[in-house]
XYZ file of C-alpha atoms in Angstrom:
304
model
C 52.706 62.072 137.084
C 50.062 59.397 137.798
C 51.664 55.673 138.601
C 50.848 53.122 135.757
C 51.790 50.125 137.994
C 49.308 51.114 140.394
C 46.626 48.302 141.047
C 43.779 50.381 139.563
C 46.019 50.690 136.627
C 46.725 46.779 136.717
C 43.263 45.889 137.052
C 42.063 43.676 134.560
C 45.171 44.307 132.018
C 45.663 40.236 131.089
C 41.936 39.573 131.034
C 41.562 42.205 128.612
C 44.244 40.894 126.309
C 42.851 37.535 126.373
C 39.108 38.329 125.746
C 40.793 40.258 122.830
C 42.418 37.239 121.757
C 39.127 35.346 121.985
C 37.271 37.131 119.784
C 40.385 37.360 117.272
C 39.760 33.685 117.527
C 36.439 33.792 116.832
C 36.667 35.940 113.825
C 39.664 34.443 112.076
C 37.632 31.405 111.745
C 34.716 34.001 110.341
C 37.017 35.483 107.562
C 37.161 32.558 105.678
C 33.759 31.959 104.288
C 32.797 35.860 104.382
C 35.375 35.847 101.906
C 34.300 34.232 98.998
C 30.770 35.282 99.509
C 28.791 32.785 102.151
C 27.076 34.364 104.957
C 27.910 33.584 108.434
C 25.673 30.365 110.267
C 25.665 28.141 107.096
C 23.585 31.648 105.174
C 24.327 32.065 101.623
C 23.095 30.896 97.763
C 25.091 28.272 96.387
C 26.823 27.547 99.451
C 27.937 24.019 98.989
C 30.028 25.387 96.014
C 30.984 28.343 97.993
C 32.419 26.258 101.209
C 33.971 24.313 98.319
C 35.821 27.172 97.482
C 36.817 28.428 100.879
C 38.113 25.273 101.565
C 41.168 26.170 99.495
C 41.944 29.524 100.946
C 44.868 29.699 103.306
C 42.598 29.018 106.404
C 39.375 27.330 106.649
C 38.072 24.864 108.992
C 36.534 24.872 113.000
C 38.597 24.318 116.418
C 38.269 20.376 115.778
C 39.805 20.358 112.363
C 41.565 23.619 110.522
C 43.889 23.728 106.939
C 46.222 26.415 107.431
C 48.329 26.924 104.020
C 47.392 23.289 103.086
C 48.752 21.450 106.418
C 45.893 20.229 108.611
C 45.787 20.589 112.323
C 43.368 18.781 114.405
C 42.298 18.403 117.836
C 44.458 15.979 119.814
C 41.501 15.066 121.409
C 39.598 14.172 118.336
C 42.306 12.366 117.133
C 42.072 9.841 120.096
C 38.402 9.834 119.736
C 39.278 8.948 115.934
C 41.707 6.380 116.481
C 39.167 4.679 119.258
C 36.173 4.514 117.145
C 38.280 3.384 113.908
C 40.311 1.083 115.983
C 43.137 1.979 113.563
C 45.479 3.895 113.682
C 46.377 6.620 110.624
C 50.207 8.367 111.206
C 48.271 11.343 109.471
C 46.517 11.350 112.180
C 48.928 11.856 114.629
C 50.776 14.536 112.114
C 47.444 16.936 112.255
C 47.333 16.924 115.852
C 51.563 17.404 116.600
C 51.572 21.152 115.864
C 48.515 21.753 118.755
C 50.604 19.140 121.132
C 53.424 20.803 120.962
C 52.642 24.204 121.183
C 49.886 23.443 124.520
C 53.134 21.493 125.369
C 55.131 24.165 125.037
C 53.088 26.944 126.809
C 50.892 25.044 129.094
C 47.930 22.534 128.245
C 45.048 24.269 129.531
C 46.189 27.722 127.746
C 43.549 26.322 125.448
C 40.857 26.736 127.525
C 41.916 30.266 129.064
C 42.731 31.604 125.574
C 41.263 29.353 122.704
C 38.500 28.336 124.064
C 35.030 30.197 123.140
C 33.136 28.613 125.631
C 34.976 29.952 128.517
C 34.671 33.316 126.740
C 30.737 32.950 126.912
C 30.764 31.624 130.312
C 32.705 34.631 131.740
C 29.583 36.346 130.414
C 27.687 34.006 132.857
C 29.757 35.062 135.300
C 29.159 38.634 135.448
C 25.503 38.059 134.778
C 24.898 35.970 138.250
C 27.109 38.648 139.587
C 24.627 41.212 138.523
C 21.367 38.797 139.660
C 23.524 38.126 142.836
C 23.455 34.215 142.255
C 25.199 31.977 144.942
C 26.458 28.709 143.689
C 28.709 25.939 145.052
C 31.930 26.334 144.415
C 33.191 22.879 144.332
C 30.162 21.652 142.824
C 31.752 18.781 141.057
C 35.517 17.674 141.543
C 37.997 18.745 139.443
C 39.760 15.963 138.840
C 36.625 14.114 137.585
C 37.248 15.539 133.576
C 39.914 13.124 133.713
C 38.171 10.611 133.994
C 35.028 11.700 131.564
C 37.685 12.267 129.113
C 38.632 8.676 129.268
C 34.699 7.070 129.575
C 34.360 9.631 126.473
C 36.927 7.464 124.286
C 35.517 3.953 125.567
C 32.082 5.421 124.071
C 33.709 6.095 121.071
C 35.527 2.652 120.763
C 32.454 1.110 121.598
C 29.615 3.208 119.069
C 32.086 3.625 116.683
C 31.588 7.080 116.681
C 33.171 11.014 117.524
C 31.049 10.988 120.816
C 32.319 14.382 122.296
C 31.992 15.643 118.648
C 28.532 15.067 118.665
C 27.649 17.339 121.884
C 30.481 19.078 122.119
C 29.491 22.958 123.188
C 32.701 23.949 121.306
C 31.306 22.776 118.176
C 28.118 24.626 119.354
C 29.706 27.965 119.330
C 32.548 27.702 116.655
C 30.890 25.418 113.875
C 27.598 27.581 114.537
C 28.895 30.639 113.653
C 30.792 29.536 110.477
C 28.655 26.679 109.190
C 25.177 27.187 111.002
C 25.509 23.639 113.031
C 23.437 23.527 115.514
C 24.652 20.552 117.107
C 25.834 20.642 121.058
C 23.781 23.679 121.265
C 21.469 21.648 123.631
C 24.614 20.769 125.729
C 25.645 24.522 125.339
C 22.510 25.335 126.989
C 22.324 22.952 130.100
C 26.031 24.305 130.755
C 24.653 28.104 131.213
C 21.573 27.051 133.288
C 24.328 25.063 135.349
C 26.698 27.714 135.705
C 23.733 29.824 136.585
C 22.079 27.815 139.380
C 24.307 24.721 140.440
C 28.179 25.242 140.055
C 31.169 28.036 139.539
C 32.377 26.987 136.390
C 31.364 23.395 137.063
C 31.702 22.069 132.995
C 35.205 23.651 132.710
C 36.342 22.848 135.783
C 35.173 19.418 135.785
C 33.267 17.822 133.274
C 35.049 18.955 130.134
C 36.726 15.852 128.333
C 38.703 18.432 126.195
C 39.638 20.189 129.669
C 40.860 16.863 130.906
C 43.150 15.918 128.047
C 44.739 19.721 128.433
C 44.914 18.831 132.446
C 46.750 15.443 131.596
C 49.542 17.783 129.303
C 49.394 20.738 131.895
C 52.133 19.825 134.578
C 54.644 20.166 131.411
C 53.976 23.877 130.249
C 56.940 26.115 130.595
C 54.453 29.396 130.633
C 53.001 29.839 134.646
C 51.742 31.562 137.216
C 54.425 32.747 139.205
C 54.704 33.819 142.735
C 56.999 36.602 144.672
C 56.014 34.951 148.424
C 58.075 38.371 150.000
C 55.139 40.600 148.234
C 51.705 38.424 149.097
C 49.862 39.881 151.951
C 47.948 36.668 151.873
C 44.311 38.942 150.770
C 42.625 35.580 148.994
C 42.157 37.983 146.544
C 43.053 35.230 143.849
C 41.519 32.250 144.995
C 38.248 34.513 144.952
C 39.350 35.166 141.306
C 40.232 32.006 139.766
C 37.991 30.328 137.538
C 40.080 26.770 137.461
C 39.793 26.416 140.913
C 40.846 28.095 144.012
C 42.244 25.171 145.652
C 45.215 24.999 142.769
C 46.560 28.044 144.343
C 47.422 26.114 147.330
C 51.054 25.326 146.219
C 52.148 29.131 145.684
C 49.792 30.649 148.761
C 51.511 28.472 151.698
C 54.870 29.528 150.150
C 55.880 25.607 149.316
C 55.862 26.149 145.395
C 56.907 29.279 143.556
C 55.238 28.410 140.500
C 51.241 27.087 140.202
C 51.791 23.219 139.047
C 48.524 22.095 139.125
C 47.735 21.065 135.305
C 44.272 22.612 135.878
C 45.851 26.076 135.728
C 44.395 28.002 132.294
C 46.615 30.721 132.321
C 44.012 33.186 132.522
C 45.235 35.864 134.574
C 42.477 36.505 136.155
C 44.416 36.417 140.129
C 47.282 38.170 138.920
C 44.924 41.285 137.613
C 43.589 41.342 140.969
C 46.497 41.366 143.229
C 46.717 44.552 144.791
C 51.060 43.583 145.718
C 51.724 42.349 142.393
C 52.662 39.282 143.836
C 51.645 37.375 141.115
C 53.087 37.337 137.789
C 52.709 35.614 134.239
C 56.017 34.373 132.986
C 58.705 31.132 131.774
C 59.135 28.705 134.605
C 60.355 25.493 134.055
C 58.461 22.613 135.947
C 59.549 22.129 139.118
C 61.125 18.495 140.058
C 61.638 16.802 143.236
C 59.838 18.050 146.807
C 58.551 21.539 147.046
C 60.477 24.363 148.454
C 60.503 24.867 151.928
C 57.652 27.483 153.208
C 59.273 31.055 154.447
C 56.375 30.445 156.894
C 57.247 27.846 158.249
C 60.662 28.250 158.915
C 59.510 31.567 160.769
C 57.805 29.123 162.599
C 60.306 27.159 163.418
């Protein structure tokens, strides 16, 4: 009888799953307008009428703005962006964007960009691509925590032009809103982030120059869904800092045997270092944040 939990077996098992999930994304926002008749990338006679008409199906919109059964949900990001260039402030609003705030909340914030996201899905592309070309890049190109603070120059721009800055370049609206309405804008962007990932930086615009990243990082530390780890089972291989695509160095917590959970709020949830561990150390699960100082390390004591 062959052994199901066997790492070979394991291999790859959440990745697949969420690259499934991806694409579900991807075409959910597709149905939509294929069903009353457009063609996909803004294609189709009479489509002004036609997008008319999809708007009042159960579902239409993009990642930035979506009507599900009449209720619309927004980006929390593009509400702040909203609410800086108006310099008002619309409870509306605020009502869009609650149902994505509380369920990144809820789960964790940067679930988005493991799960949701379809430029991370076309970047893992890039990833096995300079993996074929045998491409070295920096791994800590740009730091991390610098999203955080794009995200907030990001809504200064927009208080100060008036405008949806991030909207206007964003490489999310490249891929979404070019698929299902044939905008073309942030595919520029789009393309300077795959020459980058190519020949400058691992992962360098989600990891650290994503404004939408940052905003999930900010809500991150909160998420009762984590990476979890069984210290008695890791061999201490690397295999998962060699795996992450958020960024090795948030392993830190759970590798030195301090934290038993991943905190960092960079964490996407991808699974990508729990596929690969050959112990199962590593697990997806509920785990509530952790307060106060860090566990002791089993290490360390052993030490001692």
């Amino acid at each position: 009888m062959s052994d199901n939990s066997s790492p070979k077996a394991r291999k790859g098992r959440i990745s697949s799953v969420r690259h499934v999930v991806q694409a579900l994304i991807l075409a959910l926002f597709c149905i939509p307008p294929l069903a009353v008749g457009m063609g996909l990338f803004g294609q189709g006679s009479g489509s002004d009428e036609l997008a008319q008409t999809a708007s009042t199906l159960p579902f239409f919109g993009s990642l930035s703005s979506t009507t599900i059964f009449g209720l619309k949900v927004m980006d929390p990001f593009a509400m702040l962006e909203a609410i800086a260039a108006s310099k008002a402030f619309d409870p509306a609003w605020l009502l869009a964007a609650l149902p994505v705030l509380v369920l990144y909340g809820l789960i964790r914030g940067r679930a988005f960009c493991g799960w949701a996201c379809p430029v991370n899905f076309a970047l893992e592309g890039v990833d096995f691509l300079r993996a074929k070309l045998g491409i070295k890049v920096a791994e800590h190109a740009v730091p991390r925590h610098a999203k955080l603070w794009i995200a907030l120059a990001v809504l200064v721009l927009c208080a100060l032009t008036g405008t949806l800055v991030f909207e206007v370049f964003s490489p999310i609206s490249a891929i979404n809103k070019g698929i299902v309405f044939g905008s073309l804008t942030g595919l520029v962007v789009l393309g300077a982030i795959v020459v980058a990932e190519l020949f400058w930086g691992h992962r360098v615009w989600c990891r650290s120059l994503c404004p939408l990243g940052g905003m999930y990082e900010a809500l991150g530390r909160v998420g009762f869904v984590s990476v979890k780890m069984d210290s008695d089972r890791c061999i201490h291989c690397d295999k998962c800092r060699t795996a992450c695509i958020c960024d090795p160095d948030i392993l830190d917590g759970v590798l030195d045997g301090g934290r038993r959970r991943v905190e960092a709020g960079d964490c996407m949830l991808c699974g990508k270092c729990i596929d690969i561990c050959p112990t199962e150390a590593l697990s997806l699960g509920v785990c509530a944040p952790t307060v106060g100082a860090p566990a002791a390390s089993p290490h360390a004591e052993s030490a001692a």
